[in-house]
Tab-separated table of C-alpha atoms in Angstrom:
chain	number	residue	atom	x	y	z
A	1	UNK	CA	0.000	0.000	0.000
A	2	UNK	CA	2.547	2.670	1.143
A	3	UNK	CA	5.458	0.533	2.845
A	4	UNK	CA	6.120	-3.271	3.752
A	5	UNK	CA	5.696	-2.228	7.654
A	6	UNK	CA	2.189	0.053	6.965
A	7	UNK	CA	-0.607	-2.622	5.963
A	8	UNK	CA	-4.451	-1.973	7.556
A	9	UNK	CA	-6.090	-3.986	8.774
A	10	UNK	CA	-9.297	-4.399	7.839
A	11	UNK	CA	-10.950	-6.670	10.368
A	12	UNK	CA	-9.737	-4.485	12.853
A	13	UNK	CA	-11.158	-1.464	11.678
A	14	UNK	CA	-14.244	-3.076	10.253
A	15	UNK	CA	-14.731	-3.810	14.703
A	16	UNK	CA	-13.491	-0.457	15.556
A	17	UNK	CA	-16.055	1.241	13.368
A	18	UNK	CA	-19.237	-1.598	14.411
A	19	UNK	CA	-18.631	-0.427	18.229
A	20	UNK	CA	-18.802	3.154	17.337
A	21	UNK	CA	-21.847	3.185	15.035
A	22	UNK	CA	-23.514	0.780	17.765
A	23	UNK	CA	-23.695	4.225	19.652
A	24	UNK	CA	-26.969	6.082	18.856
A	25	UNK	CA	-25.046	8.935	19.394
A	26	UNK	CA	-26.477	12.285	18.581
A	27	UNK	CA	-25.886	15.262	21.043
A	28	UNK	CA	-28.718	17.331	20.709
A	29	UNK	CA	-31.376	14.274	21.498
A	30	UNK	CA	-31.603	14.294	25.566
A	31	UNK	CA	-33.306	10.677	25.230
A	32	UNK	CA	-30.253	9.579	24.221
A	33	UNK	CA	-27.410	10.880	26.227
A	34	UNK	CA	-26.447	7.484	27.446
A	35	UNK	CA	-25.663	6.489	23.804
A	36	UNK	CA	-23.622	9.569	23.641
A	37	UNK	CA	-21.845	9.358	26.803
A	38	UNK	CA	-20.877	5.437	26.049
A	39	UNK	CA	-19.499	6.654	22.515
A	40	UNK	CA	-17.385	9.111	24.287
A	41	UNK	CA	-16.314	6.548	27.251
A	42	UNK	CA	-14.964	4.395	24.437
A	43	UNK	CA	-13.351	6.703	22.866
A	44	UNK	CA	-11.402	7.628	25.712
A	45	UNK	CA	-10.476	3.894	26.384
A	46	UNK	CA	-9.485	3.227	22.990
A	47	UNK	CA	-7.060	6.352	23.200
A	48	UNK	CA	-5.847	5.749	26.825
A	49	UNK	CA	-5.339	1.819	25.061
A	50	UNK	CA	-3.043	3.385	22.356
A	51	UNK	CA	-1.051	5.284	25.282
A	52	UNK	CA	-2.685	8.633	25.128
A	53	UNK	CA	-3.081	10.679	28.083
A	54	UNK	CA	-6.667	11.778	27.976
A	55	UNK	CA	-8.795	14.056	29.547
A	56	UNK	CA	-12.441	14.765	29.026
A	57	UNK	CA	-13.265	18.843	28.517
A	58	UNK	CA	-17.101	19.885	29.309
A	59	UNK	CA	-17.771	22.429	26.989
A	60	UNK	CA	-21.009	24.804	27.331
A	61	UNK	CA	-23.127	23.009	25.107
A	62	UNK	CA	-22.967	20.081	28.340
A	63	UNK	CA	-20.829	17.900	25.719
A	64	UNK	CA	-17.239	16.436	26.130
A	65	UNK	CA	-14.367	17.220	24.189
A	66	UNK	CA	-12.049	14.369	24.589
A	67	UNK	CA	-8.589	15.361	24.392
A	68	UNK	CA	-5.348	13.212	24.451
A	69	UNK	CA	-2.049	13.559	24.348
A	70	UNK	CA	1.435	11.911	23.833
A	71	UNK	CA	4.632	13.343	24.378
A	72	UNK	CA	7.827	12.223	23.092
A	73	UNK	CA	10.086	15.611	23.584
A	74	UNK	CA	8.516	18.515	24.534
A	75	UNK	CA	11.212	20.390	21.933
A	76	UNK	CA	9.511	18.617	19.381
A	77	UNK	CA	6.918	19.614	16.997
A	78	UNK	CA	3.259	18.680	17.706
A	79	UNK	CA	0.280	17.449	15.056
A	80	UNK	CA	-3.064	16.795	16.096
A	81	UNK	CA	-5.537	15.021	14.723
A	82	UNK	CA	-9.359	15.994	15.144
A	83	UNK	CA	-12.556	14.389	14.297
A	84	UNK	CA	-16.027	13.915	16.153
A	85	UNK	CA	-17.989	10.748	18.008
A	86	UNK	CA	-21.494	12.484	17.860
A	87	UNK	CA	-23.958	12.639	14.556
A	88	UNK	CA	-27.077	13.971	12.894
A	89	UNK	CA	-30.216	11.532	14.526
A	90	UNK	CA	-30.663	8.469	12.116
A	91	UNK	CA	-34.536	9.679	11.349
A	92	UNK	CA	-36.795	6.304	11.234
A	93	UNK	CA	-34.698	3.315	11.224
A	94	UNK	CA	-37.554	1.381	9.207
A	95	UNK	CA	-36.218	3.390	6.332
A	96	UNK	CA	-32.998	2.009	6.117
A	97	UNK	CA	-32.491	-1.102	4.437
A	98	UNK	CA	-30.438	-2.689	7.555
A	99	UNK	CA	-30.202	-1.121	10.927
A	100	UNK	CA	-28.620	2.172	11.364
A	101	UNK	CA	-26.476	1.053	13.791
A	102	UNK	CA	-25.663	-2.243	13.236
A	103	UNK	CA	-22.411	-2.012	10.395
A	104	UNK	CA	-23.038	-3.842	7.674
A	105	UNK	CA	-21.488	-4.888	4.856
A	106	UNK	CA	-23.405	-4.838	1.041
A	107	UNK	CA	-21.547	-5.159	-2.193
A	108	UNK	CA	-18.334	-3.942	-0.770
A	109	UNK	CA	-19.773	-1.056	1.357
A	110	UNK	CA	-20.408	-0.650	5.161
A	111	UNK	CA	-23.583	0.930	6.109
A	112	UNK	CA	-24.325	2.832	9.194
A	113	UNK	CA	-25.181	5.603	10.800
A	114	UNK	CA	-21.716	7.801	11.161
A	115	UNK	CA	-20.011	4.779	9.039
A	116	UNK	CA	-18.499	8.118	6.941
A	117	UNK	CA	-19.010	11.461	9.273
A	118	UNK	CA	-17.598	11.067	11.360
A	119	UNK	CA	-17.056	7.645	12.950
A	120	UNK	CA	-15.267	6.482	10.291
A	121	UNK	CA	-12.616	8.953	10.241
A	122	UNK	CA	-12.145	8.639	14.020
A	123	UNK	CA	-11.555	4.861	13.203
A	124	UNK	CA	-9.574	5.878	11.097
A	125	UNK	CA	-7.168	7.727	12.969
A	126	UNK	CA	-7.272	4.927	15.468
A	127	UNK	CA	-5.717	2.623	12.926
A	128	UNK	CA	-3.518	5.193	11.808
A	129	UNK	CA	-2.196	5.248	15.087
A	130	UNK	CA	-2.063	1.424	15.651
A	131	UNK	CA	0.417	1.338	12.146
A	132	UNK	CA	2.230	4.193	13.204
A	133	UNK	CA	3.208	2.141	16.257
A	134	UNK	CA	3.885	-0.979	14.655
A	135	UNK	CA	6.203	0.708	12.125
A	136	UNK	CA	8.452	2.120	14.718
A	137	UNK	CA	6.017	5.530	15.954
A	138	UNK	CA	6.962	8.859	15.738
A	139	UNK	CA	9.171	11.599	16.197
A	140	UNK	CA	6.154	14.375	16.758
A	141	UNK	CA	3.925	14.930	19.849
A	142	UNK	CA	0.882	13.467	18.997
A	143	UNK	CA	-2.393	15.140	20.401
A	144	UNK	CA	-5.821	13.886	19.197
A	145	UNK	CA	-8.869	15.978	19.774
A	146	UNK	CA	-12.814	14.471	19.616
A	147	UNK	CA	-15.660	16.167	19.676
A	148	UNK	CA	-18.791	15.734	21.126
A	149	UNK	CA	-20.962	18.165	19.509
A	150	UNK	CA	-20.385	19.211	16.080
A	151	UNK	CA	-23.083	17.959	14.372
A	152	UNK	CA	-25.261	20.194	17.246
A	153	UNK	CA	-24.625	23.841	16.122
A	154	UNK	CA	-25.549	26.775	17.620
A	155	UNK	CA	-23.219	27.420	20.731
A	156	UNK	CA	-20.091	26.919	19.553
A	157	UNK	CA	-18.752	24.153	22.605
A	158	UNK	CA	-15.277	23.302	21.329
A	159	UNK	CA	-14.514	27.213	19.734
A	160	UNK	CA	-15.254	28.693	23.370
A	161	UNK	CA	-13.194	26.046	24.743
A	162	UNK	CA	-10.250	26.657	22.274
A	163	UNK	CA	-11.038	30.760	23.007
A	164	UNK	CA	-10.807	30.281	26.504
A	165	UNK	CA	-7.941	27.414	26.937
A	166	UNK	CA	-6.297	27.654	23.854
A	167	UNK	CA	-3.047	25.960	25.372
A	168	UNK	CA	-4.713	22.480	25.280
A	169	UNK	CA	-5.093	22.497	21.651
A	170	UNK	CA	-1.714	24.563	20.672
A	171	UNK	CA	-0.029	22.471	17.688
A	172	UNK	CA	2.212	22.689	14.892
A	173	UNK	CA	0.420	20.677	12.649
A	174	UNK	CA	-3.741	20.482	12.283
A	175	UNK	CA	-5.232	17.359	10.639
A	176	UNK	CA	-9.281	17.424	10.660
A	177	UNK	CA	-10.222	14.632	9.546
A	178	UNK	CA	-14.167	15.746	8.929
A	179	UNK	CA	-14.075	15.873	4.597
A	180	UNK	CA	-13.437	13.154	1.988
A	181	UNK	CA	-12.357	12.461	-1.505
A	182	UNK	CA	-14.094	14.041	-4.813
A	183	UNK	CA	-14.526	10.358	-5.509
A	184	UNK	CA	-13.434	6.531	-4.585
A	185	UNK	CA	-9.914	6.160	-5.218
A	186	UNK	CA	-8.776	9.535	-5.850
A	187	UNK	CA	-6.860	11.402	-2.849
A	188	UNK	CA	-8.462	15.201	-2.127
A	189	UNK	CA	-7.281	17.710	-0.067
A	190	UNK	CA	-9.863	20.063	0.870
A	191	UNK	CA	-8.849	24.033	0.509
A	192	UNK	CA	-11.634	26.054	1.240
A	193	UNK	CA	-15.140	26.074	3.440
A	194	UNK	CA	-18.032	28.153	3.199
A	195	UNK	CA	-18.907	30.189	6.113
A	196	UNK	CA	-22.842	31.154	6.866
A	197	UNK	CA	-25.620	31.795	8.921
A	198	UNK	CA	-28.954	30.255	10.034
A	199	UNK	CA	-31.527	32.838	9.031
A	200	UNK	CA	-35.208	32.935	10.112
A	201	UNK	CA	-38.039	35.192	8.465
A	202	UNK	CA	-41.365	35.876	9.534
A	203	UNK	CA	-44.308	37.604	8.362
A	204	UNK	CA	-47.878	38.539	9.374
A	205	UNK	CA	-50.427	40.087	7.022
A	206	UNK	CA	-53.705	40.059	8.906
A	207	UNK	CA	-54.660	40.342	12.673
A	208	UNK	CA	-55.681	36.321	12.149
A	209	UNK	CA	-56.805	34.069	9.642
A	210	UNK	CA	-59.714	34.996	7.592
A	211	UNK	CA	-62.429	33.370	5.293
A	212	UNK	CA	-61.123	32.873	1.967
A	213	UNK	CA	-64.262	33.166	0.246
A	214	UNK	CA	-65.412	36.279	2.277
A	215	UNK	CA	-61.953	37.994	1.683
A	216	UNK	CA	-59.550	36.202	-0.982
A	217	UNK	CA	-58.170	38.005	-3.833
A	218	UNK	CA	-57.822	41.849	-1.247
A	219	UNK	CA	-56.541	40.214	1.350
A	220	UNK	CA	-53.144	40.103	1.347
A	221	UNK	CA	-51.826	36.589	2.179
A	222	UNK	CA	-48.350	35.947	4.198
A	223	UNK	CA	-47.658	32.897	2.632
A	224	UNK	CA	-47.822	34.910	-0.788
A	225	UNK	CA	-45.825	37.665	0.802
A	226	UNK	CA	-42.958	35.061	1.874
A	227	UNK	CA	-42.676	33.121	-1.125
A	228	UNK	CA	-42.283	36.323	-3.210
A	229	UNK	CA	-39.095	37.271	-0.609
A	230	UNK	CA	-37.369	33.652	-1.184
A	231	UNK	CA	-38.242	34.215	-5.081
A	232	UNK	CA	-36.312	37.218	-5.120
A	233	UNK	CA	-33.154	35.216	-3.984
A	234	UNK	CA	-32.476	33.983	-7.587
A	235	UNK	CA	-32.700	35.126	-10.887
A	236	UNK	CA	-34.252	33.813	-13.683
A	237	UNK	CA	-31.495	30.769	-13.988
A	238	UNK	CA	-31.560	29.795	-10.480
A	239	UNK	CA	-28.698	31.792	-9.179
A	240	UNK	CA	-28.859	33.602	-5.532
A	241	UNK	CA	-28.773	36.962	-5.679
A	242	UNK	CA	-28.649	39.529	-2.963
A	243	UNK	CA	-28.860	42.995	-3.146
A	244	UNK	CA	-25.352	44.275	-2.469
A	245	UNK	CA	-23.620	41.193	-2.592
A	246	UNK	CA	-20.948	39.857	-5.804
A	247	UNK	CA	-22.998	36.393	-6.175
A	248	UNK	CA	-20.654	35.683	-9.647
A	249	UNK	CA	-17.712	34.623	-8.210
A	250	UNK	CA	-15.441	31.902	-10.413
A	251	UNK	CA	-13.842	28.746	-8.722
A	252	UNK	CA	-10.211	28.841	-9.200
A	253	UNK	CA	-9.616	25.271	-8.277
A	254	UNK	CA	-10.140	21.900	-9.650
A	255	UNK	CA	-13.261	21.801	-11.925
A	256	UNK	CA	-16.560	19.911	-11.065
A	257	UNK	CA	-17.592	18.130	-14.044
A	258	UNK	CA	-21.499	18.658	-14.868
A	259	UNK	CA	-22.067	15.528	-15.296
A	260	UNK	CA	-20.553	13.803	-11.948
A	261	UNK	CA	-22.383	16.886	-10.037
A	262	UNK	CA	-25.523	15.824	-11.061
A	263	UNK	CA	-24.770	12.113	-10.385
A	264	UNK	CA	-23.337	13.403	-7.245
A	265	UNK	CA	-26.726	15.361	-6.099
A	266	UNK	CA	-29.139	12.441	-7.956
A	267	UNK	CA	-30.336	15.475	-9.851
A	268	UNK	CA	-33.450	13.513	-11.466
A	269	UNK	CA	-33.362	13.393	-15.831
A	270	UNK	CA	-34.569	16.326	-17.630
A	271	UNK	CA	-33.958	18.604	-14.360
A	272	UNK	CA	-31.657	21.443	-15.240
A	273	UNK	CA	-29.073	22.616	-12.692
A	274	UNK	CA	-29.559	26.218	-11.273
A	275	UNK	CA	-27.005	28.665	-13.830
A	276	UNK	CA	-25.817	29.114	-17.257
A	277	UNK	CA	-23.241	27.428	-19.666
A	278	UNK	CA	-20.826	29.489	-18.074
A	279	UNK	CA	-21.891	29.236	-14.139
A	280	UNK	CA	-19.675	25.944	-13.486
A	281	UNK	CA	-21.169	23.466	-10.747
A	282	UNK	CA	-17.640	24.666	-8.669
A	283	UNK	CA	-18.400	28.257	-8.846
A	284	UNK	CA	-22.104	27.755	-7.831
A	285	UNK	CA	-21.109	25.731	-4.604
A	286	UNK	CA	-17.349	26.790	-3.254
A	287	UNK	CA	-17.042	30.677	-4.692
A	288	UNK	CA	-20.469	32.026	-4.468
A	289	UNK	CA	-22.813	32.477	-1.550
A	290	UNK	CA	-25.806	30.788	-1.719
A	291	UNK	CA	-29.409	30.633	0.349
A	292	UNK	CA	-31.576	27.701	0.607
A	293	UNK	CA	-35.030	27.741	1.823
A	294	UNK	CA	-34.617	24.334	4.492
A	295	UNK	CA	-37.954	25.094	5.944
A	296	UNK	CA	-41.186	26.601	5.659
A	297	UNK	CA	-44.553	26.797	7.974
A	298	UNK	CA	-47.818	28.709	7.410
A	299	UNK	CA	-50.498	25.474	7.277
A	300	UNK	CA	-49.721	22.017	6.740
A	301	UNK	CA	-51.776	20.558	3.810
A	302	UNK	CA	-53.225	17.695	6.051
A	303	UNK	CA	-54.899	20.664	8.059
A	304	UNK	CA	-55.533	22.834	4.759
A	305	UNK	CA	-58.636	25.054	5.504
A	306	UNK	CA	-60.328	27.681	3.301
A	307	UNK	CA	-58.669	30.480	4.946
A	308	UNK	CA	-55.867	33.677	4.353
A	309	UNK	CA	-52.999	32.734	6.170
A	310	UNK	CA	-51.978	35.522	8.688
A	311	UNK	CA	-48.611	34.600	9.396
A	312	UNK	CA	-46.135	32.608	7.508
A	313	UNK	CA	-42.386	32.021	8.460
A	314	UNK	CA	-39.508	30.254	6.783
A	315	UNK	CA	-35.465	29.656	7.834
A	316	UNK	CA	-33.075	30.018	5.454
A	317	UNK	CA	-29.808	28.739	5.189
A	318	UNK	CA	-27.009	31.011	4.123
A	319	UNK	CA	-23.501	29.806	2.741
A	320	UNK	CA	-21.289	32.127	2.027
A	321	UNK	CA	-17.401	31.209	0.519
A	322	UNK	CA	-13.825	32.166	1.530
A	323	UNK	CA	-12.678	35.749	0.891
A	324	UNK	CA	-16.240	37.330	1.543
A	325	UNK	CA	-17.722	38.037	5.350
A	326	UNK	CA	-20.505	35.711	6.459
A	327	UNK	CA	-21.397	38.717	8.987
A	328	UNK	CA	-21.535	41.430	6.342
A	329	UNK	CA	-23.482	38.935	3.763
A	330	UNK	CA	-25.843	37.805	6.414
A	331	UNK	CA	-26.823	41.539	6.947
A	332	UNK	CA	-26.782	42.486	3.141
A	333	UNK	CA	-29.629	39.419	3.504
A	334	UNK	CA	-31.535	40.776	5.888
A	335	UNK	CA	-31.711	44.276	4.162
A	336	UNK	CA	-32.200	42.492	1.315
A	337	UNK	CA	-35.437	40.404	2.629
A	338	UNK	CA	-36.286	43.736	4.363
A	339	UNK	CA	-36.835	45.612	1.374
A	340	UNK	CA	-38.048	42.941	-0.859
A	341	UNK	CA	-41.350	42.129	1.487
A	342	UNK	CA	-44.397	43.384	-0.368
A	343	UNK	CA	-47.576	45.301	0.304
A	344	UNK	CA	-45.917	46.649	3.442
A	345	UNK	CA	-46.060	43.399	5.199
A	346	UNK	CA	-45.187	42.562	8.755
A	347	UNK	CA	-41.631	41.386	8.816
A	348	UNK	CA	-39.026	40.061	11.299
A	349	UNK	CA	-35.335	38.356	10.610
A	350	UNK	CA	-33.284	36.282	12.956
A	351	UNK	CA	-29.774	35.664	12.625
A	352	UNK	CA	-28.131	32.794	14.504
A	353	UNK	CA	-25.340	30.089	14.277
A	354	UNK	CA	-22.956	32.659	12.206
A	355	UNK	CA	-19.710	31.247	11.293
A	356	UNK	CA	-16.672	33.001	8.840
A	357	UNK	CA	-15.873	30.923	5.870
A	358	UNK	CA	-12.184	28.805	6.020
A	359	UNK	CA	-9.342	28.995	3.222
A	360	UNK	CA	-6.282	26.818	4.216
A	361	UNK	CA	-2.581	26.756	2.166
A	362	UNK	CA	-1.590	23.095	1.206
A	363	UNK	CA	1.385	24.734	-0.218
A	364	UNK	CA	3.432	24.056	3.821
A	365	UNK	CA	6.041	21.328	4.088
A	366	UNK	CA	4.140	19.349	6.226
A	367	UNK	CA	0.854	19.564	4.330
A	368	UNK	CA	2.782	18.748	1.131
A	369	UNK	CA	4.231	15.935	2.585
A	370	UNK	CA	1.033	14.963	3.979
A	371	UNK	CA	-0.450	14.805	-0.060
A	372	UNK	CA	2.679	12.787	-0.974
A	373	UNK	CA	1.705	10.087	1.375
A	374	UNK	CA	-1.921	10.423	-0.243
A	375	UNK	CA	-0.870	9.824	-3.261
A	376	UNK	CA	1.293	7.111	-2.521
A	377	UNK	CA	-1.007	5.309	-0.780
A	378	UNK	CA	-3.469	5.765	-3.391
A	379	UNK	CA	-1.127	4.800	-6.138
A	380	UNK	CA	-1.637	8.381	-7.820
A	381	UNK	CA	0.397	10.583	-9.635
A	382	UNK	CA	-1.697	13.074	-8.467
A	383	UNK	CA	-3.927	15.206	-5.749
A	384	UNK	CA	-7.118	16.619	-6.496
A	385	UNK	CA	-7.755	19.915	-4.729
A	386	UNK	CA	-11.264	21.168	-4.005
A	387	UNK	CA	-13.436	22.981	-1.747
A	388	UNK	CA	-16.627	22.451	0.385
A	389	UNK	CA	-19.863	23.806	0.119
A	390	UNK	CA	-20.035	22.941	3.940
A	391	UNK	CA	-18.968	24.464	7.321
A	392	UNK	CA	-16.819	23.332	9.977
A	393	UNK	CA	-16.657	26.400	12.692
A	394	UNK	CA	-13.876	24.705	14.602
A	395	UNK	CA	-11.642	25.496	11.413
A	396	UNK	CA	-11.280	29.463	11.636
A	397	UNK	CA	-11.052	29.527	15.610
A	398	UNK	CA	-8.115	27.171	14.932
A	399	UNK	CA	-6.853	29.001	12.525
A	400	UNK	CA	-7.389	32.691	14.555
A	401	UNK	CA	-5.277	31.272	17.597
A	402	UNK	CA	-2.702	29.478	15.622
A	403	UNK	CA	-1.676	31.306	13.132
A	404	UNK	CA	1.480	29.599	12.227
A	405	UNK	CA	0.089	25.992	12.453
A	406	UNK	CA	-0.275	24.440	8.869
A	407	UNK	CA	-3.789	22.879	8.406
A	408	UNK	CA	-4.806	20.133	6.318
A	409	UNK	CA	-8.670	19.096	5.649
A	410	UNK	CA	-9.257	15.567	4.123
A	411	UNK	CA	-10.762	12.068	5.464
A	412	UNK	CA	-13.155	9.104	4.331
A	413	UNK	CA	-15.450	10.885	3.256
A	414	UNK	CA	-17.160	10.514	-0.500
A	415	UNK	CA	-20.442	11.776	-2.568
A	416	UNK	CA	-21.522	7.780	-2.217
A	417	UNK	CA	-21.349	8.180	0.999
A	418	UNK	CA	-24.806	9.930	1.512
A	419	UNK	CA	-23.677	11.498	5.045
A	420	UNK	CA	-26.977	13.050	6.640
A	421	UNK	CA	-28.886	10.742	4.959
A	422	UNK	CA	-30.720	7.234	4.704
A	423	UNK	CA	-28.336	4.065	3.949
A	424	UNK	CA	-25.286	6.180	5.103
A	425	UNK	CA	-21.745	4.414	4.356
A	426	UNK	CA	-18.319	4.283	3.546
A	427	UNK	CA	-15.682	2.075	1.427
A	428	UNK	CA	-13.424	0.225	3.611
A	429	UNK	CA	-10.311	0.786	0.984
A	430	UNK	CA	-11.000	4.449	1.804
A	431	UNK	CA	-10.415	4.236	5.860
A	432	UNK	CA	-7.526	1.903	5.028
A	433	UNK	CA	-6.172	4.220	2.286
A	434	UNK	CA	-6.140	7.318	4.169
A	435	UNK	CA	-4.829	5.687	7.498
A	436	UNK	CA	-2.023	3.981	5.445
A	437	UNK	CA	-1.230	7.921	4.384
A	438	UNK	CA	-1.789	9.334	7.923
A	439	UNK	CA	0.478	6.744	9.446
A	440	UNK	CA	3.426	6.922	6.789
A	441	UNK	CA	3.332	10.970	7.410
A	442	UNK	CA	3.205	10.845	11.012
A	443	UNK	CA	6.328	8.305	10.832
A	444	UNK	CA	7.952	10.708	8.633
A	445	UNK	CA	7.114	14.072	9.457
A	446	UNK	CA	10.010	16.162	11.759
A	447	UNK	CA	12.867	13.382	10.677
């Protein structure tokens, strides 16, 4: 794979990964905190196992940060590698084709809950660490962080922790392991991550609902009203626009074929992707900002009554790339919905969960040597280099605080993997892959 001495092993990760996805492990679910505090207690054992001296951190959103260390000299450098035990709630496990936490294997794929995000990059770094060690370890401090609450948003646990202890995370070298590859078998390093904002919108028309038949076609209608707000958001071909804001920006990375984007989303036949012939699928999602409407309330059909809805609200979700301010943006938005509301309706706009966008160098010594090992384990002659349309907060509080530290975003990630979603999984040769590459840089890194 990379060396003689650096071979996976896949039963061994393939048990690793079934205890952690055996953990119903979601932070924000209280009925579940058990499952959550046993996917954090073996965490910790498999760490202090491997040598590590660990120490669990409460952070303020009443979740632990596990934190262990291992020092070899305390002249030497220090890398540390981060990922997370908690995930997004499994939704009805009747719609899965085998249990959401039970891994299981099905034409060469393991499915489970966290099997990809981010469960299977923590087992990863566990065997990355178990072939370090049996290849003769390392010359580096090793410190591994885990969190316990990243899929939970909204108080930022382990960036007030970092703000407010910043000594237990200093480090020379910053591997998250919370991304993937653009595709099986093809080593990524991840450059960029959009920022954004949670944004809520609410309007009111009437004092309360009215007759539709008495009043319908004068009486102005808040559903009507909010619709026409989220339809100004885009143009004509789909794009998001907002008043004040460059929306056209151009992707200066690695392209994102059409075709593999669609496959990618399971854009259905005949559907046409938001933009033009010249608004490529990488400007649309890693240089632009974009708003999508992720939910919307004024009267569930089941309960449909003839009747003007007085009140209608919505949250949108704002992304906003690297080199632009998700604070500025998110206000631009709010003007924007502000002035767009029609008929002088009623409206009010919340802004929480704001987070600044992440741009990272891979051009450092240790981060190129880091895509070496990628592609040697991959048996590449080369690295593909992307962005994310996602958000990992943790990222820029790193980066404010450690300035110098190089930082490299990657892991087992992959569009199959459907992470979020129903029938979530992961392909073994990635895990093994990307430890193989973890291990041979941590064994060569500071010699």
């Amino acid at each position: 794979m990379t060396s003689p001495n650096i071979t996976p092993n896949r039963d061994r990760i393939f048990a690793d990964l079934s205890a952690l996805v055996s953990f119903n492990s979601p932070h924000s679910v209280p009925e579940l905190a058990d499952q959550h505090e046993a996917a954090c207690a073996w965490t910790v054992a498999e760490l202090e196992s491997l040598g590590f001296d660990v120490k669990r951190h409460p952070t303020i959103d009443n979740a632990d940060t596990i934190i262990g260390d291992r020092i070899v000299d305390t002249e030497a450098p220090t890398v540390l590698l981060y990922s997370h035990y908690d995930v997004v709630p499994a939704g009805d496990p009747a719609a899965w084709t085998s249990d959401p936490f039970t891994l299981t294997e099905r034409d060469g794929r393991w499915y489970g809950r966290g099997a990809a995000d981010c469960k299977g990059n923590l087992a990863m770094h566990l065997e990355a660490i178990r072939l370090l060690d049996a290849a003769g370890k390392t010359s580096a401090n090793l410190k591994v962080v885990i969190e316990g609450s990243e899929e939970f948003g909204g108080q930022g646990g382990l960036e007030r922790l970092i703000e407010t202890s910043p000594e237990l995370f200093r480090a020379d070298v910053i591997l998250i392991a919370d991304s993937g590859n653009v595709a099986v078998g093809t080593p990524t390093l991840t450059t960029q991550l959009r920022g954004g904002a949670q944004v809520q919108v609410s309007v009111e028309t009437l004092a309360g609902d009215i007759h539709s038949g008495g009043f319908g076609g004068a009486a102005p209608d808040a559903a009507d009203a909010l619709v026409r707000i989220a339809s100004s958001l885009f143009d004509e071909h789909g794009r998001t626009t907002i008043d004040g804001v460059d929306c056209l920006g151009k992707w200066e990375g690695d392209a994102y074929d059409r075709e593999t984007f669609r496959k990618d989303a399971g854009a259905l036949e005949g559907v046409q992707l938001y933009g033009t012939v010249d608004d490529e699928p990488a400007d649309m999602v890693w240089a632009r900002p974009a708003v999508t409407m992720i939910g919307f309330t004024s009267r569930p059909v089941s309960e449909a009554l003839n009747a003007i809805n007085a009140h209608a609200s919505a949250q949108f979700n704002l992304r906003v790339p690297a080199g632009m301010s998700a604070a500025e943006t998110a206000e631009k938005l709010e003007e924007h919905i502000v002035s767009h509301t029609p008929w002088g309706a009623k409206v009010s706009v919340g802004i929480t969960q704001l987070n600044e966008p992440f741009a990272t160098d891979i051009d450092g010594p240790a981060v190129s040597l880091l895509g070496e090992c990628l592609k040697k384990s991959y048996g590449q002659d080369s690295l593909a280099v992307v962005g994310s349309g996602g958000s990992i907060p943790l990222t820029t509080t790193l980066q404010e605080h450690f300035r110098e530290a190089e930082i490299a975003l990657f892991g087992v990630e992959e569009p199959l993997c459907g992470i979020h979603g129903v029938d979530e999984s992961v392909d073994p040769s990635e895990i093994e892959r990307i430890a193989a590459a973890e291990a041979e840089f941590l064994l060569t890194f500071s010699k």
